[in-house]
Coordinates of C-alpha atoms in Angstrom, one line a residue:
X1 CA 102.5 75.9 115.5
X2 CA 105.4 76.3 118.3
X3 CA 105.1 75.6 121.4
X4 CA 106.9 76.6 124.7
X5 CA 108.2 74.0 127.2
X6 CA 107.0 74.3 130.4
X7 CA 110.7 73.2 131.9
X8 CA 112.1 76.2 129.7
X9 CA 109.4 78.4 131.1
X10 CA 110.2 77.5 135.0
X11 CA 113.7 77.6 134.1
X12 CA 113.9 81.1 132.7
X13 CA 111.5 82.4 135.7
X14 CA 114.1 81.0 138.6
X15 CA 116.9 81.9 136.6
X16 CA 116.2 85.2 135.6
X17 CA 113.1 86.0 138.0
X18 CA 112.3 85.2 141.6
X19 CA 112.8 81.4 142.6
X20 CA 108.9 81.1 142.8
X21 CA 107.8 78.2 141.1
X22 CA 105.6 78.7 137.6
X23 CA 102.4 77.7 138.2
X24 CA 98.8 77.7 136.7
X25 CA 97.2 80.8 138.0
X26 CA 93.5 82.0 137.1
X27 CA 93.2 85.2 135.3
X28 CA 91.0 86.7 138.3
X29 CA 93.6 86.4 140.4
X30 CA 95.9 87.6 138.4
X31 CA 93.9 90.9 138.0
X32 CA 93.5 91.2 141.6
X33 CA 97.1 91.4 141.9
X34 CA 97.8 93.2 139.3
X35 CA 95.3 95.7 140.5
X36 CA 97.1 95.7 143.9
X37 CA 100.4 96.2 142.7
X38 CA 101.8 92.7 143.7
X39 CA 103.7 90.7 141.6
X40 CA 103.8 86.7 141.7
X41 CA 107.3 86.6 139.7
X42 CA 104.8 84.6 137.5
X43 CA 106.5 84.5 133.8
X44 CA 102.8 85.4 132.7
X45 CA 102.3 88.2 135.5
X46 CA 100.1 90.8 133.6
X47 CA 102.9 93.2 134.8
X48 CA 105.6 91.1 133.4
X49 CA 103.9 91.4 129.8
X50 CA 104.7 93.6 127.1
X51 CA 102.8 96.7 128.2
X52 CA 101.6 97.7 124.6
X53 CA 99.5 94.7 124.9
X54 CA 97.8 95.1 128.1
X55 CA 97.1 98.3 127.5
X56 CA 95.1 97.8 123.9
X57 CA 91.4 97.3 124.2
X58 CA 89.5 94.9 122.3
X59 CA 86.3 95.1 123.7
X60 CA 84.2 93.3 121.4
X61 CA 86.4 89.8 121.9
X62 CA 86.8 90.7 125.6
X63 CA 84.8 92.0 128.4
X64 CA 81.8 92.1 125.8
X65 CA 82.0 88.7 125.1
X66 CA 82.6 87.7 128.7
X67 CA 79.6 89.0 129.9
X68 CA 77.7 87.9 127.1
X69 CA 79.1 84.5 127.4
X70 CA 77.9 84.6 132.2
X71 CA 74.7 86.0 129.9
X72 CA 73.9 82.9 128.1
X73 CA 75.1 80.6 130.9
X74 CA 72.2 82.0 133.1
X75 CA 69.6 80.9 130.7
X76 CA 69.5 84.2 129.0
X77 CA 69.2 84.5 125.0
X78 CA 72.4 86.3 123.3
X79 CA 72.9 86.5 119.7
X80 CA 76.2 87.4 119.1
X81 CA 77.1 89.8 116.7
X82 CA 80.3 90.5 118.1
X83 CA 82.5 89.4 115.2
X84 CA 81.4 88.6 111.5
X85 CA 79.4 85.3 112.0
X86 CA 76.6 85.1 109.3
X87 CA 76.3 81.3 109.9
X88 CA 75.4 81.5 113.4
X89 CA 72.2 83.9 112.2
X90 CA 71.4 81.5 109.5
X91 CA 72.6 82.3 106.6
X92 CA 73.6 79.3 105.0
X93 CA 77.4 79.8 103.4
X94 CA 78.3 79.7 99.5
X95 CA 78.7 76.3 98.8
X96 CA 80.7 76.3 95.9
X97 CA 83.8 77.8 98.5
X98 CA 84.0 74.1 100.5
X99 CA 83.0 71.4 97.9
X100 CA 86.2 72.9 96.1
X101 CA 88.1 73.4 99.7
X102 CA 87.0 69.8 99.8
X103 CA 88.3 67.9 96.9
X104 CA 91.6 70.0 96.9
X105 CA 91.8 68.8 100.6
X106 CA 91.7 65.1 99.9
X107 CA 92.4 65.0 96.2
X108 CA 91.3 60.9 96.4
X109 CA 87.9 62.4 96.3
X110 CA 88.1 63.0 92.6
X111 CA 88.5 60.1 91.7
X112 CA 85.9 58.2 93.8
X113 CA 83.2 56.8 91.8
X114 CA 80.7 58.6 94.0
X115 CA 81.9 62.1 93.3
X116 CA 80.5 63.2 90.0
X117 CA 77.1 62.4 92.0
X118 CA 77.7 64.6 95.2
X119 CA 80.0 67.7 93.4
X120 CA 78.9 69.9 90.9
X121 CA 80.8 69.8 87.5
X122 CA 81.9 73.2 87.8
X123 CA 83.7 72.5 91.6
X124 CA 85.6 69.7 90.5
X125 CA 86.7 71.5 87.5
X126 CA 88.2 74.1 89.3
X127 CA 89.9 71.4 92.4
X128 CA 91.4 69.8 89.4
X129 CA 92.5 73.1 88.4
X130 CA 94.0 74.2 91.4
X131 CA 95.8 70.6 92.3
X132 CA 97.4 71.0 88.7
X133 CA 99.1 74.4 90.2
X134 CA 100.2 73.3 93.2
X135 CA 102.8 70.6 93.3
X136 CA 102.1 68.5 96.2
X137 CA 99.3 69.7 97.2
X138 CA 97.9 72.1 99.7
X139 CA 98.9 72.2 102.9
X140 CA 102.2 72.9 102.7
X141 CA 104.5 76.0 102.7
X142 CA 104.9 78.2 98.9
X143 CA 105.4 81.4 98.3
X144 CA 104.8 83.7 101.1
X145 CA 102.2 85.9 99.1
X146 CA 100.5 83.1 98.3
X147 CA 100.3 80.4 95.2
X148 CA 101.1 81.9 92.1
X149 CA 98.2 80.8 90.3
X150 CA 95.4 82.2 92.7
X151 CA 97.4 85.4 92.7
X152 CA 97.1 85.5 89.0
X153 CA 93.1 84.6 89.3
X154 CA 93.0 88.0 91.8
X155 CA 94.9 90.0 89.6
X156 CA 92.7 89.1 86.3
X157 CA 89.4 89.6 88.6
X158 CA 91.0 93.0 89.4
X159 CA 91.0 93.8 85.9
X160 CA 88.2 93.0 84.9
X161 CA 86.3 94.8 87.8
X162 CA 88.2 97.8 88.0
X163 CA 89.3 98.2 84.1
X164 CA 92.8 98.6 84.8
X165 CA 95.6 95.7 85.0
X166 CA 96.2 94.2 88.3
X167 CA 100.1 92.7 88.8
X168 CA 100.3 89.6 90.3
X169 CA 103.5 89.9 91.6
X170 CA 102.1 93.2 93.7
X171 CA 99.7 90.6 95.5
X172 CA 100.0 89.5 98.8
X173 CA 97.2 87.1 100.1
X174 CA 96.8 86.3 104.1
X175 CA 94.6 84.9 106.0
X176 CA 91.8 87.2 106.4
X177 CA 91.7 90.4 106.3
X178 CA 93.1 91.4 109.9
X179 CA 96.6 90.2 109.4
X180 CA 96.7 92.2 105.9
X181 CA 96.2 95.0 108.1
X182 CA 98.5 93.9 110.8
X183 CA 101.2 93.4 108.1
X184 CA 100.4 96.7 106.6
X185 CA 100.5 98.8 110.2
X186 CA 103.4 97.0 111.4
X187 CA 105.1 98.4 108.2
X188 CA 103.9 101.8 108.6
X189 CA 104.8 102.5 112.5
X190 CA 108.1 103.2 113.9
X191 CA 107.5 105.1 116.5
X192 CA 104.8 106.7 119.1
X193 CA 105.2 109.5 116.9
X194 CA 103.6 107.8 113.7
X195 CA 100.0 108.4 114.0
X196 CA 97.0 106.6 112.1
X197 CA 94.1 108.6 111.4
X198 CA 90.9 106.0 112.6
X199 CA 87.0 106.2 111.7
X200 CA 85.0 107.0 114.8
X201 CA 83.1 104.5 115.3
X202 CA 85.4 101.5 113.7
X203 CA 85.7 98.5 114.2
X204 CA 88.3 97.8 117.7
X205 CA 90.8 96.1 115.4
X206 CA 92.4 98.5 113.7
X207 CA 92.6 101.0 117.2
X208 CA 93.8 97.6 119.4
X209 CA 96.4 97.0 116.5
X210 CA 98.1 100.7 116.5
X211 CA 98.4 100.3 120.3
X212 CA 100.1 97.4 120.3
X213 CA 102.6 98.4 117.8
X214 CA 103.7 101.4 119.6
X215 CA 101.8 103.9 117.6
X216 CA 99.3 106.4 118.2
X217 CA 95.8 107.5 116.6
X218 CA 93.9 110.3 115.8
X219 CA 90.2 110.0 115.3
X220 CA 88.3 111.7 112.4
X221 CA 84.4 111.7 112.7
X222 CA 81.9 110.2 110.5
X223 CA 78.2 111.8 109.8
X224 CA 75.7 110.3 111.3
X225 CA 73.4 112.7 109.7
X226 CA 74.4 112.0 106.8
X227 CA 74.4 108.2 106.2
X228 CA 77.9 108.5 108.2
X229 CA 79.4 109.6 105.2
X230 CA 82.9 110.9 105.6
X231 CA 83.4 114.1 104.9
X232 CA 86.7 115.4 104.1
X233 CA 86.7 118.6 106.0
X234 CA 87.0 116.6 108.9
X235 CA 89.6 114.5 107.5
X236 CA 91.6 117.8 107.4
X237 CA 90.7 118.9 110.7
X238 CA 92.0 115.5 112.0
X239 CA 95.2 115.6 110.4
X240 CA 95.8 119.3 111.7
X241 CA 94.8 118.0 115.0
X242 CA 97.6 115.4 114.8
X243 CA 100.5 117.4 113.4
X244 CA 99.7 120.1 116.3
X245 CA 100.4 117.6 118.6
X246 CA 103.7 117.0 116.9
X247 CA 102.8 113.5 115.1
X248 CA 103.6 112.4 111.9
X249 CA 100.2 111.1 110.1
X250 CA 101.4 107.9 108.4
X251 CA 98.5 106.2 107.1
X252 CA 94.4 106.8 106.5
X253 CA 92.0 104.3 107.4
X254 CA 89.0 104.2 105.4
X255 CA 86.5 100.9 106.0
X256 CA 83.8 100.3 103.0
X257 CA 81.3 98.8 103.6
X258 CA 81.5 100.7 107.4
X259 CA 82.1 98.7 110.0
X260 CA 79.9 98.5 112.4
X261 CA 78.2 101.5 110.5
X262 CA 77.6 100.0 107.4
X263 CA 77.4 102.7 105.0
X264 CA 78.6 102.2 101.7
X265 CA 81.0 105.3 100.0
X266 CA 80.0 106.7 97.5
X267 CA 82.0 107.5 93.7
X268 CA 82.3 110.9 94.5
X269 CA 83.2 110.5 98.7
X270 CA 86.0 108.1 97.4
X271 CA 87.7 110.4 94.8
X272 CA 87.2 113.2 97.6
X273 CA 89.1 111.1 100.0

């Protein structure tokens, strides 16, 4: 949503910087000089950058995905199952999701003649329910953890699935479920000391995430021989690992369904953890 003006840019770099103009500079070559040691006085010189971020590794959105990308431009067949894309293997999405996203979107839908004819009953319902809970409309800023309505829908699902009361007011709702976890991390680490114990294999998120906030990780190994369950001896071997080493262990990642493993805890392996 912000931007950066390119006058500010130049501005700050001959101020504060070398007088070498700011110019458009292909990431190749800025590799190369990075590699070499040289630096352009470029505002955007990898060596200029926060560090933390040049050194975490994302693999699966980066040097995978390049070369799967000079893959397909070759002629080559690539599926890419790099990130969660069900729709690109052909699984057709729930509809119910957009024909609501829809009429909330452009509330003059409901009233179009046309409509009862192209939505379901049930999905202009629920538009008309939602539009009645949010005064002007979507699209605009609320509360930051989200419109007090849905939260209450997530709370009463809660409850219903888990038999216990879920508190609205404890719900925070984001935009997927990496920035919940970048909120949450960014909470939780202070220091390099902080450490947060990671599933090996997981999904590069969570490790890219700890890196860039300064922290550190210690891995703990799933079984592959057995379903890659996890197994809470190793859990405890981990954490011993980590306080050896003089870090504080401030948080446990646990990822059900596994990702990219796919296993699925069971009852007892989550009231072991």
């Amino acid at each position: 949503c912000h931007s950066f003006p390119r006058d500010l840019i130049r501005k700050q770099a001959q101020s504060h910087m070398s007088p070498v103009p700011v110019n458009a500079v292909s990431m190749g070559a800025a590799e190369s000089r990075a590699m070499a040691g040289v630096d352009s006085g470029l505002v955007l010189e990898p060596s200029r950058l926060n560090q933390l971020v040049v050194k975490a590794e994302y693999a699966v959105r980066g040097k995978l995905y390049e070369a799967a990308v000079k893959r397909a431009a070759s002629g080559a067949e690539v599926i890419y199952t790099n990130v969660g894309n069900p729709q690109a293997l052909g699984q057709l999405p729930i509809t119910f999701f957009r024909q609501v996203l829809a009429l909330v979107s452009w509330p003059a839908l409901l009233d179009h003649p046309s409509t009862p004819t192209v939505f379901p009953a049930d999905a202009i319902a629920r538009a008309r329910t939602y539009l009645d809970a949010i005064p002007g409309g979507t699209g605009a800023y609320q509360d930051s953890r989200g419109n007090a309505y849905i939260r209450q829908e997530v709370a009463d699902f809660l409850g219903r699935r888990d038999g216990y009361p879920g508190n609205a007011q404890d719900i925070f709702l984001t935009d997927g479920a990496s920035m919940g976890i970048t909120l949450t991390m960014r909470l939780t680490i202070r220091d390099d000391r902080d450490t947060i114990l990671l599933p090996i294999p997981q999904y590069p998120l969570y490790s890219a995430t700890v890196t860039v906030l300064g922290g550190s990780q210690q891995g703990y190994y799933l079984d592959e021989a057995n379903g890659w369950a996890l197994n809470v001896s190793e859990l405890e071997r981990a954490v011993k690992v980590a306080r050896a080493n003089g870090k504080v262990v401030r948080a446990l990642v646990v990822i059900n369904p596994g990702n990219p493993t796919g296993q699925c805890l069971s009852r007892d392996n989550i009231e072991d953890i």
